[in-house]
mmCIF file of C-alpha atoms in Angstrom:
data_model
loop_
_atom_site.group_PDB
_atom_site.id
_atom_site.type_symbol
_atom_site.label_atom_id
_atom_site.label_comp_id
_atom_site.label_asym_id
_atom_site.label_seq_id
_atom_site.Cartn_x
_atom_site.Cartn_y
_atom_site.Cartn_z
ATOM 1 C CA MET A 248 -43.228 34.143 18.015
ATOM 2 C CA HIS A 249 -44.292 36.476 15.165
ATOM 3 C CA LYS A 250 -40.808 38.015 15.128
ATOM 4 C CA ARG A 251 -41.134 39.506 11.643
ATOM 5 C CA LEU A 252 -44.603 40.880 12.360
ATOM 6 C CA LYS A 253 -43.330 42.528 15.546
ATOM 7 C CA ILE A 254 -40.417 44.177 13.742
ATOM 8 C CA TYR A 255 -42.688 45.294 10.911
ATOM 9 C CA GLY A 256 -45.198 46.686 13.408
ATOM 10 C CA ILE A 257 -42.472 48.722 15.108
ATOM 11 C CA LEU A 258 -41.272 50.092 11.769
ATOM 12 C CA THR A 259 -44.828 50.981 10.758
ATOM 13 C CA SER A 260 -45.409 52.744 14.091
ATOM 14 C CA ILE A 261 -42.244 54.784 13.531
ATOM 15 C CA GLY A 262 -43.465 55.551 10.008
ATOM 16 C CA VAL A 263 -46.783 56.897 11.331
ATOM 17 C CA LEU A 264 -44.870 59.039 13.838
ATOM 18 C CA ILE A 265 -42.806 60.481 10.985
ATOM 19 C CA VAL A 266 -45.958 61.267 9.006
ATOM 20 C CA LEU A 267 -47.467 62.918 12.055
ATOM 21 C CA LEU A 268 -44.379 65.066 12.570
ATOM 22 C CA GLN A 269 -44.275 65.948 8.879
ATOM 23 C CA GLY A 270 -47.894 67.063 9.090
ATOM 24 C CA ALA A 271 -47.060 69.255 12.081
ATOM 25 C CA LEU A 272 -44.115 70.666 10.112
ATOM 26 C CA VAL A 273 -46.371 71.443 7.143
ATOM 27 C CA THR A 274 -48.732 73.360 9.427
ATOM 28 C CA LYS A 275 -45.970 75.143 11.330
ATOM 29 C CA THR A 276 -44.177 76.306 8.168
ATOM 30 C CA GLY A 277 -47.373 77.180 6.303
ATOM 31 C CA SER A 278 -46.499 74.716 3.526
ATOM 32 C CA GLY A 279 -50.007 73.355 3.013
ATOM 33 C CA GLU A 280 -50.236 75.106 -0.376
ATOM 34 C CA GLY A 281 -46.693 74.153 -1.372
ATOM 35 C CA CYS A 282 -48.051 72.207 -4.357
ATOM 36 C CA GLY A 283 -50.863 74.576 -5.163
ATOM 37 C CA ALA A 284 -54.332 73.050 -5.535
ATOM 38 C CA THR A 285 -53.085 69.909 -7.289
ATOM 39 C CA TRP A 286 -53.154 66.363 -5.878
ATOM 40 C CA PRO A 287 -51.640 63.763 -5.953
ATOM 41 C CA LEU A 288 -49.097 65.374 -8.278
ATOM 42 C CA CYS A 289 -47.364 68.631 -7.408
ATOM 43 C CA PHE A 290 -48.204 71.417 -9.862
ATOM 44 C CA GLY A 291 -49.004 68.593 -12.287
ATOM 45 C CA GLU A 292 -45.492 67.138 -12.054
ATOM 46 C CA VAL A 293 -44.238 63.864 -10.590
ATOM 47 C CA ILE A 294 -41.000 65.579 -9.610
ATOM 48 C CA PRO A 295 -41.447 69.350 -9.141
ATOM 49 C CA THR A 296 -39.029 71.551 -11.099
ATOM 50 C CA ASN A 297 -36.986 73.985 -8.989
ATOM 51 C CA PRO A 298 -39.223 73.510 -5.945
ATOM 52 C CA ALA A 299 -39.432 76.066 -3.145
ATOM 53 C CA ILE A 300 -38.821 74.849 0.402
ATOM 54 C CA GLU A 301 -42.600 74.846 1.031
ATOM 55 C CA THR A 302 -43.054 72.575 -1.978
ATOM 56 C CA VAL A 303 -40.373 70.167 -0.729
ATOM 57 C CA ILE A 304 -41.989 69.988 2.717
ATOM 58 C CA GLU A 305 -45.517 69.438 1.389
ATOM 59 C CA TYR A 306 -44.623 66.971 -1.370
ATOM 60 C CA SER A 307 -42.310 64.887 0.813
ATOM 61 C CA HIS A 308 -45.172 64.671 3.333
ATOM 62 C CA ARG A 309 -47.454 63.350 0.595
ATOM 63 C CA ILE A 310 -44.921 60.749 -0.575
ATOM 64 C CA VAL A 311 -44.116 59.471 2.919
ATOM 65 C CA SER A 312 -47.824 59.434 3.832
ATOM 66 C CA GLY A 313 -48.553 57.287 0.787
ATOM 67 C CA LEU A 314 -45.766 54.824 1.582
ATOM 68 C CA VAL A 315 -46.765 54.569 5.236
ATOM 69 C CA GLY A 316 -50.384 54.125 4.191
ATOM 70 C CA VAL A 317 -49.386 51.051 2.186
ATOM 71 C CA MET A 318 -47.360 49.800 5.185
ATOM 72 C CA ILE A 319 -50.429 50.148 7.431
ATOM 73 C CA ILE A 320 -52.630 48.186 5.026
ATOM 74 C CA ILE A 321 -50.006 45.413 4.867
ATOM 75 C CA LEU A 322 -49.762 45.387 8.684
ATOM 76 C CA ALA A 323 -53.544 45.147 8.993
ATOM 77 C CA ILE A 324 -53.792 42.199 6.562
ATOM 78 C CA TRP A 325 -50.759 40.456 8.082
ATOM 79 C CA SER A 326 -52.105 40.888 11.623
ATOM 80 C CA TRP A 327 -55.561 39.684 10.576
ATOM 81 C CA LYS A 328 -54.070 36.467 9.183
ATOM 82 C CA GLN A 329 -51.499 35.774 11.885
ATOM 83 C CA LEU A 330 -53.504 36.929 14.908
ATOM 84 C CA LYS A 331 -57.082 36.163 13.864
ATOM 85 C CA HIS A 332 -57.562 34.255 17.132
ATOM 86 C CA VAL A 333 -56.875 37.434 19.129
ATOM 87 C CA LYS A 334 -60.124 39.208 19.955
ATOM 88 C CA GLU A 335 -59.035 42.807 19.430
ATOM 89 C CA VAL A 336 -57.058 42.334 16.205
ATOM 90 C CA ARG A 337 -59.893 42.500 13.695
ATOM 91 C CA PHE A 338 -61.228 45.752 15.103
ATOM 92 C CA MET A 339 -57.759 47.342 15.221
ATOM 93 C CA ALA A 340 -56.910 46.150 11.716
ATOM 94 C CA VAL A 341 -60.106 47.566 10.221
ATOM 95 C CA ALA A 342 -59.769 50.779 12.231
ATOM 96 C CA SER A 343 -56.164 51.341 11.136
ATOM 97 C CA VAL A 344 -57.083 51.025 7.440
ATOM 98 C CA ILE A 345 -60.200 53.206 7.694
ATOM 99 C CA LEU A 346 -58.334 55.890 9.629
ATOM 100 C CA ILE A 347 -55.405 56.111 7.204
ATOM 101 C CA ILE A 348 -57.790 56.309 4.218
ATOM 102 C CA PHE A 349 -59.902 58.982 5.920
ATOM 103 C CA GLN A 350 -56.760 60.888 6.869
ATOM 104 C CA GLY A 351 -55.566 60.819 3.255
ATOM 105 C CA LEU A 352 -58.945 61.991 1.945
ATOM 106 C CA LEU A 353 -59.002 64.878 4.416
ATOM 107 C CA GLY A 354 -55.526 65.919 3.313
ATOM 108 C CA ALA A 355 -56.362 65.661 -0.372
ATOM 109 C CA GLY A 356 -59.653 67.510 0.117
ATOM 110 C CA ALA A 357 -57.884 70.334 1.928
ATOM 111 C CA VAL A 358 -55.503 70.765 -1.009
ATOM 112 C CA VAL A 359 -57.973 70.518 -3.873
ATOM 113 C CA PHE A 360 -61.125 72.077 -2.398
ATOM 114 C CA GLY A 361 -59.866 73.925 0.662
ATOM 115 C CA GLN A 362 -61.231 73.286 4.127
ATOM 116 C CA SER A 363 -62.258 75.241 7.187
ATOM 117 C CA ASN A 364 -59.874 75.429 10.125
ATOM 118 C CA ALA A 365 -62.220 73.143 12.057
ATOM 119 C CA ILE A 366 -61.877 70.375 9.447
ATOM 120 C CA LEU A 367 -58.139 70.901 9.077
ATOM 121 C CA ALA A 368 -57.740 70.460 12.843
ATOM 122 C CA LEU A 369 -59.518 67.114 12.549
ATOM 123 C CA HIS A 370 -56.717 65.937 10.236
ATOM 124 C CA PHE A 371 -54.245 65.930 13.148
ATOM 125 C CA GLY A 372 -56.768 64.257 15.438
ATOM 126 C CA ILE A 373 -57.214 61.415 12.938
ATOM 127 C CA SER A 374 -53.416 61.092 12.744
ATOM 128 C CA ALA A 375 -53.272 60.556 16.512
ATOM 129 C CA MET A 376 -55.954 57.863 16.283
ATOM 130 C CA SER A 377 -54.147 56.216 13.374
ATOM 131 C CA LEU A 378 -50.935 56.059 15.405
ATOM 132 C CA ALA A 379 -52.805 54.497 18.326
ATOM 133 C CA ALA A 380 -54.377 51.804 16.123
ATOM 134 C CA VAL A 381 -51.008 50.817 14.621
ATOM 135 C CA VAL A 382 -49.285 50.817 18.023
ATOM 136 C CA LEU A 383 -52.008 48.597 19.504
ATOM 137 C CA LEU A 384 -51.734 46.137 16.602
ATOM 138 C CA THR A 385 -48.005 45.938 17.291
ATOM 139 C CA ILE A 386 -48.587 45.412 21.016
ATOM 140 C CA LEU A 387 -51.042 42.597 20.255
ATOM 141 C CA ALA A 388 -48.346 40.852 18.202
ATOM 142 C CA PHE A 389 -46.019 41.054 21.213
ATOM 143 C CA GLU A 390 -48.734 39.775 23.570
ATOM 144 C CA ASP A 391 -49.669 36.743 21.483
ATOM 145 C CA GLY A 392 -48.236 33.504 22.804
ATOM 146 C CA LYS A 393 -48.087 34.603 26.423
ATOM 147 C CA LEU A 394 -49.799 32.378 28.963
ATOM 148 C CA GLN A 395 -52.020 35.252 30.074
ATOM 149 C CA LYS A 396 -52.796 38.556 28.446
ATOM 150 C CA VAL A 397 -52.721 41.743 30.431
ATOM 151 C CA ALA A 398 -56.168 42.150 31.961
ATOM 152 C CA THR A 399 -57.332 44.062 34.991
ATOM 153 C CA LYS A 400 -60.063 44.129 37.597
ATOM 154 C CA VAL A 401 -61.132 47.631 38.576
ATOM 155 C CA SER A 402 -64.281 49.381 39.752
ATOM 156 C CA THR A 403 -66.991 50.608 37.398
ATOM 157 C CA SER A 404 -66.469 54.185 38.598
ATOM 158 C CA TYR A 405 -62.754 53.976 37.767
ATOM 159 C CA LYS A 406 -63.539 52.762 34.250
ATOM 160 C CA ALA A 407 -66.093 55.518 33.756
ATOM 161 C CA PHE A 408 -63.607 58.164 34.881
ATOM 162 C CA PHE A 409 -60.895 56.757 32.641
ATOM 163 C CA PHE A 410 -63.097 56.821 29.541
ATOM 164 C CA PHE A 411 -64.008 60.405 30.348
ATOM 165 C CA VAL A 412 -60.269 61.160 30.543
ATOM 166 C CA ILE A 413 -59.386 59.582 27.190
ATOM 167 C CA THR A 414 -62.345 61.279 25.456
ATOM 168 C CA TYR A 415 -61.371 64.591 26.973
ATOM 169 C CA CYS A 416 -57.734 64.063 25.956
ATOM 170 C CA TYR A 417 -58.832 63.721 22.338
ATOM 171 C CA ALA A 418 -60.822 66.948 22.646
ATOM 172 C CA VAL A 419 -57.698 68.720 23.930
ATOM 173 C CA ILE A 420 -55.724 67.362 20.966
ATOM 174 C CA TYR A 421 -58.344 68.870 18.684
ATOM 175 C CA THR A 422 -58.198 72.279 20.390
ATOM 176 C CA GLY A 423 -54.405 72.293 20.015
ATOM 177 C CA ALA A 424 -54.646 71.537 16.304
ATOM 178 C CA TYR A 425 -57.318 74.223 15.938
ATOM 179 C CA VAL A 426 -54.979 76.751 17.579
ATOM 180 C CA LYS A 427 -52.340 76.020 14.938
ATOM 181 C CA HIS A 428 -54.731 76.282 12.005
ATOM 182 C CA MET A 429 -56.191 79.502 13.398
ATOM 183 C CA GLU A 430 -52.599 80.789 13.587
ATOM 184 C CA ALA A 431 -53.298 81.579 17.236
ATOM 185 C CA THR A 432 -50.162 79.954 18.664
ATOM 186 C CA LEU A 433 -48.769 83.287 19.850
ATOM 187 C CA ALA A 434 -52.075 85.052 20.428
ATOM 188 C CA CYS A 435 -51.453 84.941 24.180
ATOM 189 C CA ALA A 436 -48.128 86.437 25.244
ATOM 190 C CA GLY A 437 -46.778 85.177 28.546
ATOM 191 C CA PHE A 438 -47.847 82.441 30.926
ATOM 192 C CA PRO A 439 -49.852 81.929 33.126
ATOM 193 C CA THR A 440 -51.381 85.273 32.189
ATOM 194 C CA CYS A 441 -52.515 86.002 28.635
ATOM 195 C CA ASN A 442 -51.270 89.348 27.377
ATOM 196 C CA GLY A 443 -50.961 90.476 30.976
ATOM 197 C CA VAL A 444 -54.492 89.539 32.096
ATOM 198 C CA LEU A 445 -55.901 86.444 33.802
ATOM 199 C CA PHE A 446 -59.061 86.267 31.684
ATOM 200 C CA PRO A 447 -58.826 87.695 28.149
ATOM 201 C CA GLY A 448 -62.195 86.261 27.060
ATOM 202 C CA PHE A 449 -63.023 83.622 24.479
ATOM 203 C CA SER A 450 -63.364 85.652 21.289
ATOM 204 C CA GLY A 451 -61.053 85.547 18.278
ATOM 205 C CA PRO A 452 -57.590 83.941 18.144
ATOM 206 C CA ILE A 453 -56.862 85.018 21.727
ATOM 207 C CA GLY A 454 -59.958 83.186 22.929
ATOM 208 C CA VAL A 455 -58.987 80.043 20.986
ATOM 209 C CA GLN A 456 -55.510 80.050 22.521
ATOM 210 C CA PHE A 457 -56.828 80.776 26.025
ATOM 211 C CA LEU A 458 -59.426 78.011 25.790
ATOM 212 C CA HIS A 459 -56.715 75.543 24.776
ATOM 213 C CA ARG A 460 -54.636 76.599 27.777
ATOM 214 C CA LEU A 461 -57.536 76.010 30.155
ATOM 215 C CA ALA A 462 -58.287 72.671 28.519
ATOM 216 C CA GLY A 463 -54.640 71.623 28.841
ATOM 217 C CA ILE A 464 -54.451 72.576 32.520
ATOM 218 C CA PHE A 465 -57.610 70.605 33.255
ATOM 219 C CA LEU A 466 -56.130 67.596 31.420
ATOM 220 C CA VAL A 467 -53.106 67.773 33.741
ATOM 221 C CA LEU A 468 -55.468 67.689 36.734
ATOM 222 C CA VAL A 469 -57.562 64.729 35.540
ATOM 223 C CA LEU A 470 -54.455 62.710 34.658
ATOM 224 C CA LEU A 471 -53.067 63.480 38.117
ATOM 225 C CA ILE A 472 -56.306 62.215 39.653
ATOM 226 C CA LEU A 473 -56.157 59.098 37.458
ATOM 227 C CA MET A 474 -52.580 58.357 38.544
ATOM 228 C CA ILE A 475 -53.298 58.883 42.252
ATOM 229 C CA TRP A 476 -56.491 56.803 42.033
ATOM 230 C CA THR A 477 -54.614 53.986 40.285
ATOM 231 C CA ILE A 478 -51.694 53.956 42.719
ATOM 232 C CA THR A 479 -53.816 54.152 45.869
ATOM 233 C CA ARG A 480 -56.690 51.827 44.931
ATOM 234 C CA PHE A 481 -55.277 49.457 42.321
ATOM 235 C CA LYS A 482 -51.568 49.240 43.110
ATOM 236 C CA LYS A 483 -51.618 45.485 42.440
ATOM 237 C CA GLU A 484 -52.507 46.213 38.812
ATOM 238 C CA ILE A 485 -48.898 46.941 37.916
ATOM 239 C CA VAL A 486 -49.543 47.657 34.233
ATOM 240 C CA LEU A 487 -52.245 50.204 35.056
ATOM 241 C CA VAL A 488 -49.968 51.878 37.573
ATOM 242 C CA TRP A 489 -47.147 52.231 35.055
ATOM 243 C CA VAL A 490 -49.424 53.408 32.256
ATOM 244 C CA SER A 491 -50.986 56.062 34.500
ATOM 245 C CA VAL A 492 -47.551 57.246 35.666
ATOM 246 C CA VAL A 493 -46.314 57.435 32.076
ATOM 247 C CA ALA A 494 -49.466 59.343 31.075
ATOM 248 C CA PHE A 495 -48.962 61.934 33.804
ATOM 249 C CA SER A 496 -45.257 62.255 32.984
ATOM 250 C CA LEU A 497 -46.092 62.846 29.329
ATOM 251 C CA ILE A 498 -48.668 65.542 30.083
ATOM 252 C CA ILE A 499 -46.113 67.357 32.236
ATOM 253 C CA LEU A 500 -43.647 67.251 29.341
ATOM 254 C CA GLN A 501 -46.448 68.409 27.050
ATOM 255 C CA MET A 502 -47.133 71.365 29.302
ATOM 256 C CA ILE A 503 -43.434 72.275 29.425
ATOM 257 C CA THR A 504 -43.127 72.232 25.629
ATOM 258 C CA GLY A 505 -46.323 74.258 25.273
ATOM 259 C CA ILE A 506 -45.059 76.950 27.638
ATOM 260 C CA SER A 507 -41.691 76.858 25.853
ATOM 261 C CA VAL A 508 -43.415 77.570 22.530
ATOM 262 C CA VAL A 509 -44.848 80.749 24.059
ATOM 263 C CA PHE A 510 -41.614 82.000 25.604
ATOM 264 C CA THR A 511 -39.482 81.156 22.546
ATOM 265 C CA GLN A 512 -42.038 82.855 20.256
ATOM 266 C CA ASN A 513 -42.443 79.539 18.416
ATOM 267 C CA GLU A 514 -39.073 80.071 16.762
ATOM 268 C CA ILE A 515 -37.479 76.774 17.831
ATOM 269 C CA LEU A 516 -38.775 74.171 15.388
ATOM 270 C CA THR A 517 -38.017 71.129 17.545
ATOM 271 C CA VAL A 518 -40.049 72.444 20.492
ATOM 272 C CA GLY A 519 -43.202 72.773 18.397
ATOM 273 C CA LEU A 520 -42.713 69.335 16.865
ATOM 274 C CA LEU A 521 -42.124 67.796 20.289
ATOM 275 C CA HIS A 522 -45.394 69.345 21.432
ATOM 276 C CA ALA A 523 -47.215 67.495 18.644
ATOM 277 C CA LEU A 524 -45.276 64.267 19.221
ATOM 278 C CA ILE A 525 -45.793 64.022 22.977
ATOM 279 C CA ILE A 526 -49.570 64.469 22.913
ATOM 280 C CA SER A 527 -49.860 61.801 20.198
ATOM 281 C CA VAL A 528 -47.772 59.323 22.216
ATOM 282 C CA LEU A 529 -49.864 60.170 25.286
ATOM 283 C CA PHE A 530 -53.061 59.355 23.399
ATOM 284 C CA SER A 531 -51.621 56.006 22.237
ATOM 285 C CA ASN A 532 -50.633 55.281 25.836
ATOM 286 C CA LEU A 533 -54.195 55.935 26.990
ATOM 287 C CA CYS A 534 -55.599 53.806 24.153
ATOM 288 C CA TYR A 535 -53.518 50.881 25.407
ATOM 289 C CA MET A 536 -54.983 51.448 28.858
ATOM 290 C CA ALA A 537 -58.456 51.473 27.315
ATOM 291 C CA MET A 538 -57.811 48.158 25.584
ATOM 292 C CA ILE A 539 -56.774 46.347 28.758
ATOM 293 C CA LEU A 540 -59.603 47.892 30.791
ATOM 294 C CA LEU A 541 -62.119 46.561 28.260
ATOM 295 C CA ARG A 542 -60.811 43.019 28.687
ATOM 296 C CA LYS A 543 -62.441 40.670 31.116
ATOM 297 C CA SER A 544 -60.094 39.742 33.955
ATOM 298 C CA GLN A 545 -59.102 36.087 34.066
#
């Protein structure tokens, strides 16, 4: 059922992942001004003449973002028509379109008018939300037609803790993006110490990097608590158990890549991109958990 929609949803999800990785590459290579202050063209040209590598990276990101944006709008309309009887579809469809438009406007505004590091960091956060919305639309296409949707019965306190976790996870994503835009990735040498001390303070780039480290460590702890709580109290909710295990596994991988960035001096491109990819997939994973927790159990 909905075979073509499922395939298209998967392709669109992959497309959003590519855009997200391209955005991380733009930030990592400092290619944000690769087309100057012109948008949507590059230095006023449809095809830049003798482009520098920064121009190629930035302009290819714009082109792919535009194509994927169109794919998301098509997915939203298609899902709305085919799955209009599914409760969550309309919200996800509208959210996916709004997010991709807002993401594009933020990117264009950064190029033409310039933006603060705080606003630029938001661009990556919106990308993570956009990925989650597209992934959930795709999951809903796969769910449709089943005798019973995935729904759970858990305690109010568990739900409250989970929604704290997912909100906090988004905040950590933002701090990570802010570190990159502040060019504070290598402000703290070594791990677990920062430049040889346990507490370097919270001022300047060092403070931004140190705060992100603390936030990341606390995220590991709350996801560990979530996993243990799920396994010990709600082990019959198999989907919740697996999602919580996957979430904890992803945050461990995220921590490993983050530490690797420090010890490799951020010179290995794939490590930095993996760091951006894993946290985005983790957020989508948690958004799926949020969706099923908000459903009424049958």
